[in-house]
Coordinates of C-alpha atoms in Angstrom, one line a residue:
X1 CA 0.0 0.0 0.0
X2 CA 1.4 3.5 -0.9
X3 CA 0.9 5.0 2.5
X4 CA 3.6 7.6 2.1
X5 CA 2.1 8.8 -1.1
X6 CA -1.4 8.9 0.3
X7 CA -0.2 10.6 3.5
X8 CA 1.6 13.3 1.4
X9 CA -1.7 14.0 -0.4
X10 CA -3.7 14.0 2.8
X11 CA -1.3 16.6 4.3
X12 CA -2.2 19.0 1.5
X13 CA -6.0 18.9 2.1
X14 CA -6.1 22.6 3.1
X15 CA -4.0 23.4 0.1
X16 CA -6.3 21.7 -2.4
X17 CA -9.3 23.5 -0.9
X18 CA -7.6 26.9 -1.0
X19 CA -6.3 26.4 -4.6
X20 CA -9.8 25.4 -5.8
X21 CA -11.3 28.5 -4.2
X22 CA -8.7 30.8 -5.8
X23 CA -9.4 29.2 -9.2
X24 CA -13.1 29.7 -8.9
X25 CA -12.6 33.4 -8.1
X26 CA -11.4 33.9 -11.7
X27 CA -14.7 34.3 -13.6
X28 CA -13.5 32.5 -16.7
X29 CA -16.9 32.6 -18.4
X30 CA -17.1 31.3 -22.0
X31 CA -18.4 32.9 -24.0
X32 CA -16.9 35.4 -24.4
X33 CA -13.7 34.2 -22.7
X34 CA -13.4 36.4 -19.6
X35 CA -10.3 36.3 -17.3
X36 CA -8.4 33.6 -19.2
X37 CA -5.1 35.3 -19.0
X38 CA -5.0 36.1 -15.3
X39 CA -6.2 32.6 -14.5
X40 CA -3.6 31.0 -16.7
X41 CA -0.9 33.3 -15.1
X42 CA -2.1 32.4 -11.6
X43 CA -1.6 28.7 -12.5
X44 CA 1.7 29.4 -14.0
X45 CA 3.0 31.4 -11.1
X46 CA 1.8 28.7 -8.7
X47 CA 3.7 26.0 -10.5
X48 CA 6.8 28.1 -11.0
X49 CA 7.1 28.3 -7.2
X50 CA 7.4 24.5 -7.2
X51 CA 10.1 24.3 -9.8
X52 CA 8.0 23.9 -13.0
X53 CA 9.0 25.5 -16.3
X54 CA 6.0 27.4 -17.6
X55 CA 4.9 28.4 -21.2
X56 CA 1.9 30.4 -22.3
X57 CA 0.5 29.7 -25.7
X58 CA -2.3 31.9 -27.2
X59 CA -4.8 30.2 -29.5
X60 CA -4.4 32.7 -32.2
X61 CA -6.9 32.5 -35.0
X62 CA -9.3 30.3 -33.0
X63 CA -13.0 31.3 -32.8
X64 CA -13.4 34.1 -30.3
X65 CA -9.7 35.0 -30.0
X66 CA -9.3 38.7 -29.9
X67 CA -7.0 41.2 -28.1
X68 CA -9.8 41.8 -25.7
X69 CA -10.5 38.1 -25.2
X70 CA -7.2 36.3 -25.9
X71 CA -7.3 32.5 -25.8
X72 CA -4.4 32.1 -23.3
X73 CA -3.3 28.6 -22.4
X74 CA -0.7 27.6 -19.9
X75 CA 1.5 24.5 -19.9
X76 CA 3.9 23.7 -17.0
X77 CA 6.6 21.0 -17.1
X78 CA 8.8 19.4 -14.5
X79 CA 11.5 17.1 -15.7
X80 CA 12.7 14.3 -13.5
X81 CA 16.3 13.4 -12.7
X82 CA 16.6 10.9 -15.6
X83 CA 14.7 10.5 -18.9
X84 CA 11.5 8.6 -19.0
X85 CA 7.9 8.9 -20.1
X86 CA 5.8 12.1 -19.7
X87 CA 2.5 12.2 -17.9
X88 CA 0.3 15.1 -18.8
X89 CA -2.7 16.4 -16.7
X90 CA -5.0 18.6 -18.8
X91 CA -7.8 20.7 -17.4
X92 CA -9.9 23.4 -19.0
X93 CA -10.1 26.7 -17.1
X94 CA -13.2 28.0 -18.9
X95 CA -16.7 27.8 -17.3
X96 CA -20.2 28.4 -18.5
X97 CA -22.2 31.4 -17.4
X98 CA -23.5 31.3 -13.8
X99 CA -27.2 31.7 -14.6
X100 CA -29.9 32.2 -12.0
X101 CA -30.9 30.2 -8.9
X102 CA -27.7 30.4 -6.8
X103 CA -27.9 30.6 -3.0
X104 CA -24.2 31.6 -2.8
X105 CA -21.9 33.9 -4.8
X106 CA -20.9 31.7 -7.9
X107 CA -17.5 33.3 -8.0
X108 CA -16.5 33.4 -4.3
X109 CA -15.5 29.8 -3.7
X110 CA -17.7 29.4 -0.6
X111 CA -16.7 26.5 1.7
X112 CA -19.6 24.8 3.4
X113 CA -20.4 21.3 4.8
X114 CA -17.2 19.8 3.4
X115 CA -17.8 21.2 -0.1
X116 CA -16.4 24.1 -2.2
X117 CA -19.2 25.9 -4.1
X118 CA -18.9 28.0 -7.2
X119 CA -19.2 28.0 -11.0
X120 CA -16.5 25.6 -12.2
X121 CA -16.0 23.9 -8.8
X122 CA -17.0 20.6 -10.2
X123 CA -16.4 21.2 -13.9
X124 CA -13.4 21.3 -13.6
X125 CA -11.4 23.6 -11.3
X126 CA -11.6 21.1 -8.5
X127 CA -10.1 18.5 -10.9
X128 CA -7.3 20.9 -11.9
X129 CA -6.5 21.5 -8.2
X130 CA -6.5 17.8 -7.5
X131 CA -4.0 17.1 -10.3
X132 CA -1.7 19.8 -9.1
X133 CA -1.7 18.4 -5.6
X134 CA -1.2 14.9 -6.9
X135 CA 1.9 16.0 -8.8
X136 CA 3.3 17.9 -5.8
X137 CA 2.8 15.1 -3.4
X138 CA 4.4 12.6 -5.8
X139 CA 7.4 14.9 -6.3
X140 CA 7.8 15.2 -2.6
X141 CA 7.8 11.5 -1.9
X142 CA 9.8 10.5 -4.9
X143 CA 12.2 13.4 -5.8
X144 CA 14.4 11.2 -8.0
X145 CA 11.6 10.0 -10.3
X146 CA 12.3 9.4 -14.0
X147 CA 10.4 11.1 -16.8
X148 CA 8.4 14.3 -16.7
X149 CA 5.1 15.7 -15.4
X150 CA 3.1 18.3 -17.3
X151 CA 0.1 20.2 -16.1
X152 CA -1.9 22.4 -18.5
X153 CA -4.8 24.8 -18.1
X154 CA -6.5 25.2 -21.4
X155 CA -9.4 27.3 -22.7
X156 CA -12.7 27.0 -24.6
X157 CA -13.5 23.3 -23.9
X158 CA -17.1 24.4 -23.2
X159 CA -17.3 25.6 -26.8
X160 CA -15.4 22.8 -28.5
X161 CA -11.8 23.3 -27.3
X162 CA -10.6 24.9 -30.6
X163 CA -8.6 27.7 -29.0
X164 CA -7.3 25.3 -26.3
X165 CA -6.4 21.6 -26.7
X166 CA -7.1 21.6 -30.5
X167 CA -4.7 24.5 -31.1
X168 CA -2.0 23.0 -28.9
X169 CA -2.4 19.5 -30.4
X170 CA -1.9 21.0 -33.9
X171 CA 1.4 22.5 -32.5
X172 CA 2.5 19.1 -31.2
X173 CA 2.0 19.6 -27.5
X174 CA -0.2 16.4 -27.2
X175 CA 1.8 14.0 -29.5
X176 CA 4.4 11.3 -28.8
X177 CA 7.3 11.4 -28.0
X178 CA 6.7 14.7 -26.2
X179 CA 3.8 13.3 -24.2
X180 CA 3.0 9.6 -23.5
X181 CA 0.0 9.5 -21.2
X182 CA -2.8 12.0 -20.7
X183 CA -5.2 12.3 -17.8
X184 CA -8.1 14.8 -18.1
X185 CA -9.6 15.4 -14.6
X186 CA -13.2 15.9 -15.7
X187 CA -15.9 15.2 -13.1
X188 CA -16.8 11.6 -13.8
X189 CA -16.7 10.3 -10.2
X190 CA -13.6 9.3 -8.2
X191 CA -14.3 5.5 -8.6
X192 CA -14.8 5.7 -12.4
X193 CA -12.4 5.7 -15.3
X194 CA -13.9 7.4 -18.4
X195 CA -12.4 5.8 -21.5
X196 CA -13.9 8.2 -24.1
X197 CA -17.0 9.7 -25.5
X198 CA -19.7 9.4 -28.1
X199 CA -19.4 11.2 -31.4
X200 CA -21.0 14.5 -32.2
X201 CA -22.2 16.3 -35.3
X202 CA -23.5 19.8 -35.1
X203 CA -25.2 21.3 -38.1
X204 CA -27.4 24.2 -39.1
X205 CA -30.4 23.6 -41.4
X206 CA -32.0 26.6 -43.1
X207 CA -35.3 26.5 -44.9
X208 CA -36.1 29.2 -47.5
X209 CA -39.2 31.1 -48.3
X210 CA -40.4 34.4 -49.7
X211 CA -41.2 37.6 -47.8
X212 CA -44.7 39.1 -48.3
X213 CA -47.2 41.1 -46.3
X214 CA -48.6 39.2 -43.3
X215 CA -52.2 40.0 -44.3
X216 CA -51.6 38.2 -47.6
X217 CA -49.4 35.2 -46.8
X218 CA -50.5 33.5 -50.0
X219 CA -48.3 35.9 -51.9
X220 CA -45.2 34.8 -50.1
X221 CA -43.8 31.5 -48.8
X222 CA -43.4 30.9 -45.1
X223 CA -40.0 29.4 -44.2
X224 CA -41.2 28.6 -40.7
X225 CA -43.9 26.3 -42.0
X226 CA -41.3 24.6 -44.1
X227 CA -39.2 24.1 -41.0
X228 CA -42.3 22.7 -39.3
X229 CA -42.4 20.0 -42.0
X230 CA -38.8 19.2 -41.2
X231 CA -39.5 18.9 -37.5
X232 CA -42.6 16.7 -38.2
X233 CA -40.5 14.4 -40.4
X234 CA -37.9 14.2 -37.6
X235 CA -40.6 13.3 -35.1
X236 CA -42.2 10.6 -37.3
X237 CA -39.0 9.0 -38.8
X238 CA -35.7 10.1 -37.4
X239 CA -36.2 10.1 -33.7
X240 CA -37.8 6.6 -33.6
X241 CA -34.9 5.3 -35.7
X242 CA -32.3 6.8 -33.4
X243 CA -34.0 5.5 -30.3
X244 CA -33.7 2.0 -31.7
X245 CA -29.9 2.1 -32.0
X246 CA -27.8 0.7 -29.2
X247 CA -24.1 0.5 -28.4
X248 CA -21.7 -1.8 -26.7
X249 CA -19.9 1.4 -25.3
X250 CA -20.4 1.6 -21.5
X251 CA -22.0 5.1 -21.8
X252 CA -23.5 6.7 -18.7
X253 CA -26.2 7.3 -18.0
X254 CA -28.1 4.4 -19.4
X255 CA -30.3 6.6 -21.6
X256 CA -27.2 7.7 -23.6
X257 CA -26.4 4.1 -24.7
X258 CA -28.3 4.9 -27.9
X259 CA -28.2 7.5 -30.6
X260 CA -29.7 10.9 -29.7
X261 CA -30.4 14.3 -31.4
X262 CA -31.2 17.5 -29.6
X263 CA -32.8 20.5 -31.3
X264 CA -30.5 23.2 -29.9
X265 CA -32.2 26.3 -31.3
X266 CA -34.7 27.5 -33.9
X267 CA -34.9 31.0 -35.3
X268 CA -37.4 32.2 -37.8
X269 CA -38.9 35.5 -38.8
X270 CA -38.3 38.7 -36.9
X271 CA -36.0 39.0 -33.9
X272 CA -37.1 40.3 -30.5
X273 CA -35.5 43.7 -31.2
X274 CA -39.0 45.2 -31.9
X275 CA -39.8 45.1 -28.2
X276 CA -41.4 46.9 -26.4
X277 CA -43.2 47.8 -29.6
X278 CA -45.0 45.5 -32.0
X279 CA -43.7 43.4 -34.9
X280 CA -44.3 44.3 -38.5
X281 CA -46.6 42.0 -40.6
X282 CA -44.1 39.9 -42.7
X283 CA -44.0 36.4 -44.0
X284 CA -40.6 35.0 -42.8
X285 CA -38.3 34.1 -45.7
X286 CA -35.7 32.3 -43.6
X287 CA -35.8 29.8 -40.7
X288 CA -32.7 28.3 -39.1
X289 CA -32.5 25.1 -37.0
X290 CA -29.4 23.9 -35.1
X291 CA -29.1 20.2 -34.4
X292 CA -26.8 18.4 -31.9
X293 CA -26.5 14.8 -33.0
X294 CA -24.7 12.3 -30.8
X295 CA -23.7 9.0 -32.4
X296 CA -22.1 5.7 -31.4
X297 CA -19.0 3.8 -32.1
X298 CA -21.0 1.5 -34.4
X299 CA -22.1 4.4 -36.6
X300 CA -20.3 6.1 -39.5
X301 CA -20.4 9.8 -39.8
X302 CA -21.4 9.6 -43.4
X303 CA -24.4 7.5 -42.5
X304 CA -25.3 9.9 -39.7
X305 CA -25.4 12.8 -42.1
X306 CA -27.3 10.9 -44.8
X307 CA -30.1 10.1 -42.3
X308 CA -30.9 13.9 -42.0
X309 CA -30.1 14.9 -45.6
X310 CA -32.3 12.1 -47.1
X311 CA -35.3 13.5 -45.2
X312 CA -34.5 17.0 -46.4
X313 CA -34.1 15.8 -50.0
X314 CA -37.4 14.0 -49.9
X315 CA -39.2 17.1 -48.7
X316 CA -37.6 19.0 -51.5
X317 CA -39.1 16.5 -54.0
X318 CA -42.5 16.2 -52.4
X319 CA -43.3 19.6 -50.7
X320 CA -44.1 22.5 -53.0
X321 CA -41.5 25.3 -53.0
X322 CA -39.4 23.6 -50.3
X323 CA -35.8 24.5 -50.4
X324 CA -33.0 24.2 -47.9
X325 CA -29.3 24.6 -47.1
X326 CA -27.4 22.6 -44.5
X327 CA -24.1 23.6 -43.0
X328 CA -21.7 21.6 -40.9
X329 CA -20.7 23.3 -37.6
X330 CA -18.6 20.5 -36.0
X331 CA -18.0 16.8 -36.2
X332 CA -16.1 14.6 -33.9
X333 CA -15.7 10.8 -34.1
X334 CA -16.4 8.6 -31.1
X335 CA -13.3 7.6 -29.1
X336 CA -12.7 4.8 -26.6
X337 CA -9.3 4.0 -25.1
X338 CA -8.7 0.3 -24.6
X339 CA -9.1 -1.0 -21.1
X340 CA -5.6 -2.5 -21.1
X341 CA -3.9 0.8 -22.1
X342 CA -1.1 1.9 -19.7
X343 CA -2.9 5.0 -18.3
X344 CA -6.1 3.0 -17.7
X345 CA -4.2 0.3 -15.8
X346 CA -2.2 2.8 -13.8
X347 CA -5.3 4.8 -12.6
X348 CA -7.2 1.5 -12.0
X349 CA -4.4 0.5 -9.6
X350 CA -4.8 3.7 -7.7
X351 CA -8.6 3.2 -7.4
X352 CA -8.1 -0.4 -6.2
X353 CA -5.5 0.6 -3.7
X354 CA -7.6 3.4 -2.2
X355 CA -11.1 2.0 -2.5
X356 CA -10.4 -1.8 -2.5
X357 CA -12.6 -2.3 -5.5
X358 CA -12.4 -2.5 -9.3
X359 CA -13.2 0.8 -11.0
X360 CA -16.2 1.3 -13.1
X361 CA -15.3 1.9 -16.8
X362 CA -17.6 4.3 -18.5
X363 CA -18.0 6.4 -21.6
X364 CA -19.1 10.1 -21.4
X365 CA -22.4 11.0 -23.2
X366 CA -20.9 14.2 -24.4
X367 CA -17.5 15.0 -25.8
X368 CA -14.5 16.6 -24.0
X369 CA -11.0 17.4 -25.1
X370 CA -9.9 13.8 -25.5
X371 CA -11.3 14.2 -29.0
X372 CA -8.5 16.5 -29.9
X373 CA -5.8 14.5 -28.2
X374 CA -6.7 11.5 -30.3
X375 CA -7.8 13.2 -33.6
X376 CA -5.0 15.8 -33.8
X377 CA -2.3 14.6 -31.4
X378 CA -2.7 10.9 -32.5
X379 CA -2.2 10.0 -28.8
X380 CA -4.6 7.3 -27.7
X381 CA -3.3 6.6 -24.1
X382 CA -5.8 9.1 -22.7
X383 CA -8.6 9.0 -20.2
X384 CA -10.8 11.3 -18.1
X385 CA -10.6 10.8 -14.4
X386 CA -11.4 13.3 -11.7
X387 CA -13.4 14.3 -8.7
X388 CA -17.0 15.6 -8.8
X389 CA -20.4 14.5 -10.0
X390 CA -21.1 15.3 -13.7
X391 CA -24.8 16.0 -12.9
X392 CA -23.8 19.1 -10.9
X393 CA -22.0 20.7 -13.9
X394 CA -23.5 23.8 -15.3
X395 CA -26.2 23.9 -12.6
X396 CA -26.8 26.5 -9.8
X397 CA -24.9 25.9 -6.6
X398 CA -22.4 23.7 -8.4
X399 CA -20.0 22.1 -5.8
X400 CA -17.1 19.7 -5.4
X401 CA -16.5 17.7 -2.3
X402 CA -13.2 18.2 -0.5
X403 CA -12.9 14.5 0.4
X404 CA -13.5 13.7 -3.3
X405 CA -10.7 16.0 -4.4
X406 CA -8.3 14.5 -1.8
X407 CA -9.3 11.0 -2.8
X408 CA -8.9 11.7 -6.5
X409 CA -5.5 13.3 -5.9
X410 CA -4.4 10.1 -4.1
X411 CA -5.5 8.0 -7.1
X412 CA -3.8 10.4 -9.6
X413 CA -0.6 10.3 -7.5
X414 CA -0.7 6.5 -7.5
X415 CA -1.2 6.7 -11.3
X416 CA 2.0 8.8 -11.6
X417 CA 3.9 6.3 -9.5
X418 CA 2.8 3.4 -11.7
X419 CA 3.5 5.2 -15.0
X420 CA 6.8 6.8 -14.1
X421 CA 8.3 4.4 -11.5
X422 CA 6.5 1.1 -12.3
X423 CA 4.6 1.3 -9.0
X424 CA 7.7 0.8 -6.8
X425 CA 7.5 1.7 -3.2

């Protein structure tokens, strides 16, 4: 049993709590990308004090990157005494908007009843703090370790990760031989190892019409009615077909072990900018629909797209005046790391040592930055493992348990010991 390693983490309980609170106090809301630079610099300064070399990389040219809202990423590295593999802990620093319904200040890092509350506490500043504490405890107990440890704070994961991990992966920061193993401390529960995620296709469908006076709609062509036909066809044909598809992937929750599609938004006709007045009487000539299609390892992206396009093409043939355009917004293949991969086995040993049970192996219903590590970095020894309960993410009064952060840090420290030292005592 790695008592020394676990004791070293336990001794940093107050430190992991304080670090999480400080990270929450940076309101790194995305969009638009507030406070990225000061948060990244805080992480960099924190790790510099512990001997890490620090580099800041801006995601220039990425969506949303401007001089006002620079996409600032931080990567810190500590090289061991002799060469060896590199273990990289990657956490995103951006959070979603706070929203309404909070009983505490969402950016104060309130500590209450053994929990730290705040936007990003669970998703995923508590995980970032845990990974830092895991690394520091491991370095304290085994100062002569071989290899290297990297810790990154990256941006824009909540909006696809293009200014963060995707940008860095294109530059080679997530590719062998620079990095060998990646752990992403997303909140999937401290006794679970997340092997990957379902695929995603985001697209925008636009139906076309012809503007006319609202008192004489027969002189125009209503794009909203055309979109209604699209939605009806989806209800009658597509949704039942998706619901019948099942996967061998261990996706959680159970309802996500099938194909799904969400209607993210619909916009047709005039905007609300007439308020507090009244709208003008027009037949809408444009209607836009955004879809969020999540697909399975057993499905091919071409087939996923054809299911939608075939419905649209049939409507174009059968429905008078129906015309449409469809635009891809994002596509990501499903990914699933093998259960016998080195990083999976290492973290599993930590879970078994601490909890005396086998971990649960799961797949996330939604994507996270593992997609870019695999797709662009061509590095497949990657998992998500971290403290927190995913159901709390993006909700009011989001929190992370202090015990959970400490336990997750112990598991991650044990994982470092296995990957860098072979699990020696």
